[in-house]
CSV table of C-alpha atoms in Angstrom, one decimal:
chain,number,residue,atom,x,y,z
A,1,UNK,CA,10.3,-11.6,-4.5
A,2,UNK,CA,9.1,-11.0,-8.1
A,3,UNK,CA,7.0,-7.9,-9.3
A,4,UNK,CA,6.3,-7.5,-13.3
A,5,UNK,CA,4.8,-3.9,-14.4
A,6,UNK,CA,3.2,-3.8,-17.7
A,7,UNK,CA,3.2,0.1,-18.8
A,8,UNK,CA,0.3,0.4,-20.7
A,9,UNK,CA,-2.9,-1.0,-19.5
A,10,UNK,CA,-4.4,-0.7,-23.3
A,11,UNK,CA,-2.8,-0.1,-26.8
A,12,UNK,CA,-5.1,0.5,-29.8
A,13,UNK,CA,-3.9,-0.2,-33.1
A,14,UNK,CA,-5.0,-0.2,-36.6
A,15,UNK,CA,-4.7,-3.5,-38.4
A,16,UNK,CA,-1.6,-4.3,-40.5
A,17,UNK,CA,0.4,-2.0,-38.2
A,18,UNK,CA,3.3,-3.2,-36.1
A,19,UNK,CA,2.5,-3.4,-32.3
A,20,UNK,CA,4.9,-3.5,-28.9
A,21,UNK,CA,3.4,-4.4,-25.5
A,22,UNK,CA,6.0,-3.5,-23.0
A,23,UNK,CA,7.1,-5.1,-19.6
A,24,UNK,CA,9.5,-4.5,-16.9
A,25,UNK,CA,10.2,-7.1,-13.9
A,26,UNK,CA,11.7,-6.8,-10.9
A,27,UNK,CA,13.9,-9.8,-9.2
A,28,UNK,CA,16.9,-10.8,-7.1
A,29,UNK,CA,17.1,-13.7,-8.7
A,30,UNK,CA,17.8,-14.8,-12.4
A,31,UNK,CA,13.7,-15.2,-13.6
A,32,UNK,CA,12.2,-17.3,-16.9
A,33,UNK,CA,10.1,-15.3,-18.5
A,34,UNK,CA,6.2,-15.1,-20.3
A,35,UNK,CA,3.9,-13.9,-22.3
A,36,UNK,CA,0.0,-15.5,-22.4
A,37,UNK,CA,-3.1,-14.1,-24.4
A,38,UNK,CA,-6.6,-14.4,-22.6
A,39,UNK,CA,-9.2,-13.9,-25.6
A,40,UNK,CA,-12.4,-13.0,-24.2
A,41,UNK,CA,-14.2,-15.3,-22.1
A,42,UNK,CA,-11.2,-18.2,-22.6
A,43,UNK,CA,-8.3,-19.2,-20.7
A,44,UNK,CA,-4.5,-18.2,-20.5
A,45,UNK,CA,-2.8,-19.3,-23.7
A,46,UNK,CA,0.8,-19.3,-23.5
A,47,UNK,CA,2.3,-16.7,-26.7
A,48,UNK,CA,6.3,-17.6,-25.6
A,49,UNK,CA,8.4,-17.8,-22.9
A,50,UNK,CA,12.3,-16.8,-22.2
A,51,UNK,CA,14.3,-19.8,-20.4
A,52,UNK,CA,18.0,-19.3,-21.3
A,53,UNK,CA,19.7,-18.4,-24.7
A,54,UNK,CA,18.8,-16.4,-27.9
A,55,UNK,CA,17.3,-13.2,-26.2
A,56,UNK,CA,15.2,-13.2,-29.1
A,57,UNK,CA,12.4,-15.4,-28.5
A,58,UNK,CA,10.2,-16.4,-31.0
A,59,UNK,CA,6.3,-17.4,-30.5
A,60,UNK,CA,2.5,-18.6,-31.8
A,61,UNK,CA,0.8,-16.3,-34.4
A,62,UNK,CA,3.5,-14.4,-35.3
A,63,UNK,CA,4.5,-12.5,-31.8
A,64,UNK,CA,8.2,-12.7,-30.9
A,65,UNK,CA,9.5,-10.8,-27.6
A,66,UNK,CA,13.0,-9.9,-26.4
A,67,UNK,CA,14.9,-10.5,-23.2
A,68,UNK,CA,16.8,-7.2,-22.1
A,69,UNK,CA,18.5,-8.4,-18.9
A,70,UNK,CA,19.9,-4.6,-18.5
A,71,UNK,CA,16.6,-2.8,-18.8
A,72,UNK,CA,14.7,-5.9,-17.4
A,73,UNK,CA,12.5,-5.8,-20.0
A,74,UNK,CA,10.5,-8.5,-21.6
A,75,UNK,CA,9.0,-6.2,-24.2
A,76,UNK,CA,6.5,-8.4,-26.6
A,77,UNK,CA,6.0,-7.2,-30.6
A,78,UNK,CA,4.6,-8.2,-33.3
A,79,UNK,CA,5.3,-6.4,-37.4
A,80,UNK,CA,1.7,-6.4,-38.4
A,81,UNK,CA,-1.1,-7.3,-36.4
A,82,UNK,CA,-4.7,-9.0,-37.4
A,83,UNK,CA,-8.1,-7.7,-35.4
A,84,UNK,CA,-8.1,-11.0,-34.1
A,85,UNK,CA,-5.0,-10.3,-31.8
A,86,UNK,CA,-7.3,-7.9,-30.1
A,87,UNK,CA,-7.2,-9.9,-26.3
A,88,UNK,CA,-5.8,-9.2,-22.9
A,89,UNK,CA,-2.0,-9.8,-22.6
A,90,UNK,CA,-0.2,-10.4,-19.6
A,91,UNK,CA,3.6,-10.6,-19.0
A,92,UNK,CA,5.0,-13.3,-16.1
A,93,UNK,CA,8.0,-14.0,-14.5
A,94,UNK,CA,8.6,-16.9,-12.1
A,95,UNK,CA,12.1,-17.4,-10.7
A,96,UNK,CA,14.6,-19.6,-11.8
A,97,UNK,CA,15.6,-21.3,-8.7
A,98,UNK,CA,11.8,-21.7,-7.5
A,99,UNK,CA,11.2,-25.4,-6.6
A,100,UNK,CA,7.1,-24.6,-7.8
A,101,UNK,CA,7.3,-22.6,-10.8
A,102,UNK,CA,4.6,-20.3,-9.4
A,103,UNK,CA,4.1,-17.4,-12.5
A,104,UNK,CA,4.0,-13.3,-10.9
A,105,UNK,CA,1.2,-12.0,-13.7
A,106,UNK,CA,1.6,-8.1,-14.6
A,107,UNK,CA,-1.7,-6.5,-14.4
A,108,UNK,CA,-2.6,-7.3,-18.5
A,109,UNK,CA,-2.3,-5.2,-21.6
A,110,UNK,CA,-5.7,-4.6,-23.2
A,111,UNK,CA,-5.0,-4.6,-27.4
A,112,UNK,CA,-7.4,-3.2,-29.8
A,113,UNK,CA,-6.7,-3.6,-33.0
A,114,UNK,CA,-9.3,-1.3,-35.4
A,115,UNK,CA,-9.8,-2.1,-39.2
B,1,UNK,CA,-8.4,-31.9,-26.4
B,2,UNK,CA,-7.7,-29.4,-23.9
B,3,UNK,CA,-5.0,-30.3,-21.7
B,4,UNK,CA,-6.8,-29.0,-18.4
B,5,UNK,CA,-10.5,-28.9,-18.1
B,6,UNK,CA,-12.5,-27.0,-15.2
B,7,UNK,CA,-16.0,-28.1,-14.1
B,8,UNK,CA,-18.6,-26.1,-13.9
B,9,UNK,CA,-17.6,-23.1,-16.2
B,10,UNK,CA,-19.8,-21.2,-13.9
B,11,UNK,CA,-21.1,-20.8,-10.5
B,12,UNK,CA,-23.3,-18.4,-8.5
B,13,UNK,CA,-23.8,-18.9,-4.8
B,14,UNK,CA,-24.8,-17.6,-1.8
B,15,UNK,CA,-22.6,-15.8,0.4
B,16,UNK,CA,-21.3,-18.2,3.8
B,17,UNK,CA,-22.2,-20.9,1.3
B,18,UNK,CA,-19.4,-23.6,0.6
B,19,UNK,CA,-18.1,-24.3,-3.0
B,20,UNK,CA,-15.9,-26.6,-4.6
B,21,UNK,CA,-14.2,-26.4,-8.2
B,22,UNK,CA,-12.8,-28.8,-9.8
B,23,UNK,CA,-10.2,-29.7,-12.3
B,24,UNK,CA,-9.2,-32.4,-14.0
B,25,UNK,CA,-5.4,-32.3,-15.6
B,26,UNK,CA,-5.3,-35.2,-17.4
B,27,UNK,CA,-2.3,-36.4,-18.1
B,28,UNK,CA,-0.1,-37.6,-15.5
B,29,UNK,CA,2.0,-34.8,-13.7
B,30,UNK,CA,2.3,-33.7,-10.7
B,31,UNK,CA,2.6,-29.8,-10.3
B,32,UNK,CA,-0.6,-28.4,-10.4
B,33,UNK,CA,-1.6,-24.9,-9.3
B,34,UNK,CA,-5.1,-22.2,-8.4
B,35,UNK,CA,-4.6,-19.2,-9.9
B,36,UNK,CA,-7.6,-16.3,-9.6
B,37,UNK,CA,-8.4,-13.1,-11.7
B,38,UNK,CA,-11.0,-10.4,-10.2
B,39,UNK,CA,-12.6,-8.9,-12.8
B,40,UNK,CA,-10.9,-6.4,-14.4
B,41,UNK,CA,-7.8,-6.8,-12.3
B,42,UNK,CA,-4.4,-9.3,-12.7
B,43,UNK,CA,-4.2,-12.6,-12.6
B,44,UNK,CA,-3.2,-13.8,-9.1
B,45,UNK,CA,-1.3,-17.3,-7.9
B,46,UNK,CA,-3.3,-18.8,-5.1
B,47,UNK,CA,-1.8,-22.2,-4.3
B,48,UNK,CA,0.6,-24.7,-6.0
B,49,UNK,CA,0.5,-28.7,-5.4
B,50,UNK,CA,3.0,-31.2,-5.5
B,51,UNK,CA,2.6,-34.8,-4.8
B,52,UNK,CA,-0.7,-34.3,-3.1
B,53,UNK,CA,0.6,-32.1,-0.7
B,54,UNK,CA,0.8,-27.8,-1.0
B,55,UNK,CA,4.5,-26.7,-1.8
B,56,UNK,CA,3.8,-22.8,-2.0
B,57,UNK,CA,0.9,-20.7,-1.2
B,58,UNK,CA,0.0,-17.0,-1.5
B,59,UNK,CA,-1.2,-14.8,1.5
B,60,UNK,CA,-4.6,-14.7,-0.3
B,61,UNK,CA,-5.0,-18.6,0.4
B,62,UNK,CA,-6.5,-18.2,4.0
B,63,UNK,CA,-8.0,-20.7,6.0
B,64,UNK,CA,-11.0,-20.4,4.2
B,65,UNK,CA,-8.9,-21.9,1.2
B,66,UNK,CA,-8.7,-25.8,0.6
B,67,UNK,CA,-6.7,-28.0,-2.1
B,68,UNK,CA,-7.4,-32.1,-2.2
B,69,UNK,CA,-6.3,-34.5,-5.4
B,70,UNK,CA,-9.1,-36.9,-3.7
B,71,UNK,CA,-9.0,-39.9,-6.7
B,72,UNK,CA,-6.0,-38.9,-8.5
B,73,UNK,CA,-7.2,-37.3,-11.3
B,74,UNK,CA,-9.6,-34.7,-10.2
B,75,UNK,CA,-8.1,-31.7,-8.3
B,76,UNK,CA,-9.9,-29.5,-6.0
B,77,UNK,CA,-10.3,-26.3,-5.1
B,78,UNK,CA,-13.0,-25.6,-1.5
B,79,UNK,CA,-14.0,-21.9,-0.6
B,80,UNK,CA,-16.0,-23.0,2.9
B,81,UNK,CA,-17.4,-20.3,3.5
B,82,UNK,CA,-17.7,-17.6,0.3
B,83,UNK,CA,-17.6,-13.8,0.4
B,84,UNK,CA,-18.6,-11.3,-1.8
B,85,UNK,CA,-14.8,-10.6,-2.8
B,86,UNK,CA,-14.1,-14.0,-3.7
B,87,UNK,CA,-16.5,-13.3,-6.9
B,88,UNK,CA,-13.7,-14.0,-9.8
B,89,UNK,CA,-12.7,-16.4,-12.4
B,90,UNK,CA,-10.6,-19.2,-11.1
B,91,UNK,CA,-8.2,-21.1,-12.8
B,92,UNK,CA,-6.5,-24.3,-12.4
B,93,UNK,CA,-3.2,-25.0,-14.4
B,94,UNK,CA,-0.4,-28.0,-14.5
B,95,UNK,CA,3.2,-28.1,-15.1
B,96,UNK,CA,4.5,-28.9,-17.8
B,97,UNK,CA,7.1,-28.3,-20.2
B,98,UNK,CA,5.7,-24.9,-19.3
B,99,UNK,CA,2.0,-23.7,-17.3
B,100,UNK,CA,-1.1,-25.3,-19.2
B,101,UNK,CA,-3.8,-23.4,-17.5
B,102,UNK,CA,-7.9,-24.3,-17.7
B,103,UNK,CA,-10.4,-22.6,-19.1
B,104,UNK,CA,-11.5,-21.3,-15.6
B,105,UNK,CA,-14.9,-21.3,-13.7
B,106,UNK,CA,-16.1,-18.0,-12.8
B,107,UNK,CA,-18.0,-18.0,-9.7
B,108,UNK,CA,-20.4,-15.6,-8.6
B,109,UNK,CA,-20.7,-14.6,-4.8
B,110,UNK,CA,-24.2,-12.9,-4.3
């Protein structure tokens, strides 16, 4: 089974400032990984996702997250940040091998960008 | 266009009361999943569908829980019989090169 832990449950920030949302996961098994924003009162948009490859993983509006298979980490950053990348992130895994590609959500980074 | 699209975008109902979200993927695949998100709290997988039949489901989907593709386009989601703690926002998604999800309906157990 999969678990994903997102360590901070909110990260305020003042615009133009660079930003890191972190994530662990736990897994037997070799895992793709995500990251999704949920703006307020919309859906799951998906930022980037890790299959295989470049660890460096480059995404929508400017995000870009890293694959540490060491430190399972999936840690998501961005160099200067806009107040409107102030959403809910969350971080997903889903393994590899799974025949239905079910996603394992963490429980969502709150960012708040300030002007 | 969106790629999934969730009808209604809200519903309240009575507790005991049946309710039935629906979804509507689309384009032609055949993965599709329920995913649900308590307020406040992470997003949770539910069920995943594959070729009109369930491949996977969570411990959350009880026997309370239904999933039908009836006409081929529109998938279902059936509560038949809601409680209070199945007030959240559910959301359908599809499989594609990655997970497309909907917009989600939020129901509303009173």
């Amino acid at each position: 089974a999969q678990s994903v832990t997102q360590l901070d449950s909110q990260v305020p920030v003042f615009e133009e400032a660079p930003v890191e949302l972190r994530c662990n996961y736990s897994s037997s098994v070799s895992v793709y990984l995500f990251w999704y924003v949920q703006y307020p009162n919309q859906g799951l948009q998906l930022l980037l996702k890790y299959l295989s490859g470049s660890t460096l993983v480059k995404g929508i509006n400017g995000f870009e997250a890293e694959f540490n298979k060491s430190q399972t980490s999936f840690h998501l950053r961005k160099p200067s940040v806009h107040i409107s990348d102030t959403a809910e992130y969350f971080c997903a895994v889903s393994a590899s091998s799974s025949n239905t590609g079910k996603l394992i959500f963490g429980q969502g980074t709150t960012l708040q960008v300030k002007p | 266009e969106p790629e999934v699209t969730q009808t209604p975008s809200h519903q309240v109902t009575q507790m005991g009361q049946e309710v039935i979200l629906r979804c509507v993927p689309i384009s032609n695949h055949l993965y599709f999943y329920w995913y649900r998100q308590i307020l406040g709290q992470k997003v949770e997988f539910l069920v995943s569908f594959y070729n009109n039949e369930i491949s996977e489901k969570s411990e959350i989907f009880d026997d309370q829980f239904s999933v039908e593709r009836p006409d081929g386009s529109n998938f279902t989601l059936k509560i038949r019989s809601t409680k209070l703690e199945d007030s959240a926002m559910y959301f359908c998604a599809r499989q594609g090169d990655e997970q497309f999800f909907g917009p989600g309906t939020r129901l509303t157990v009173l």
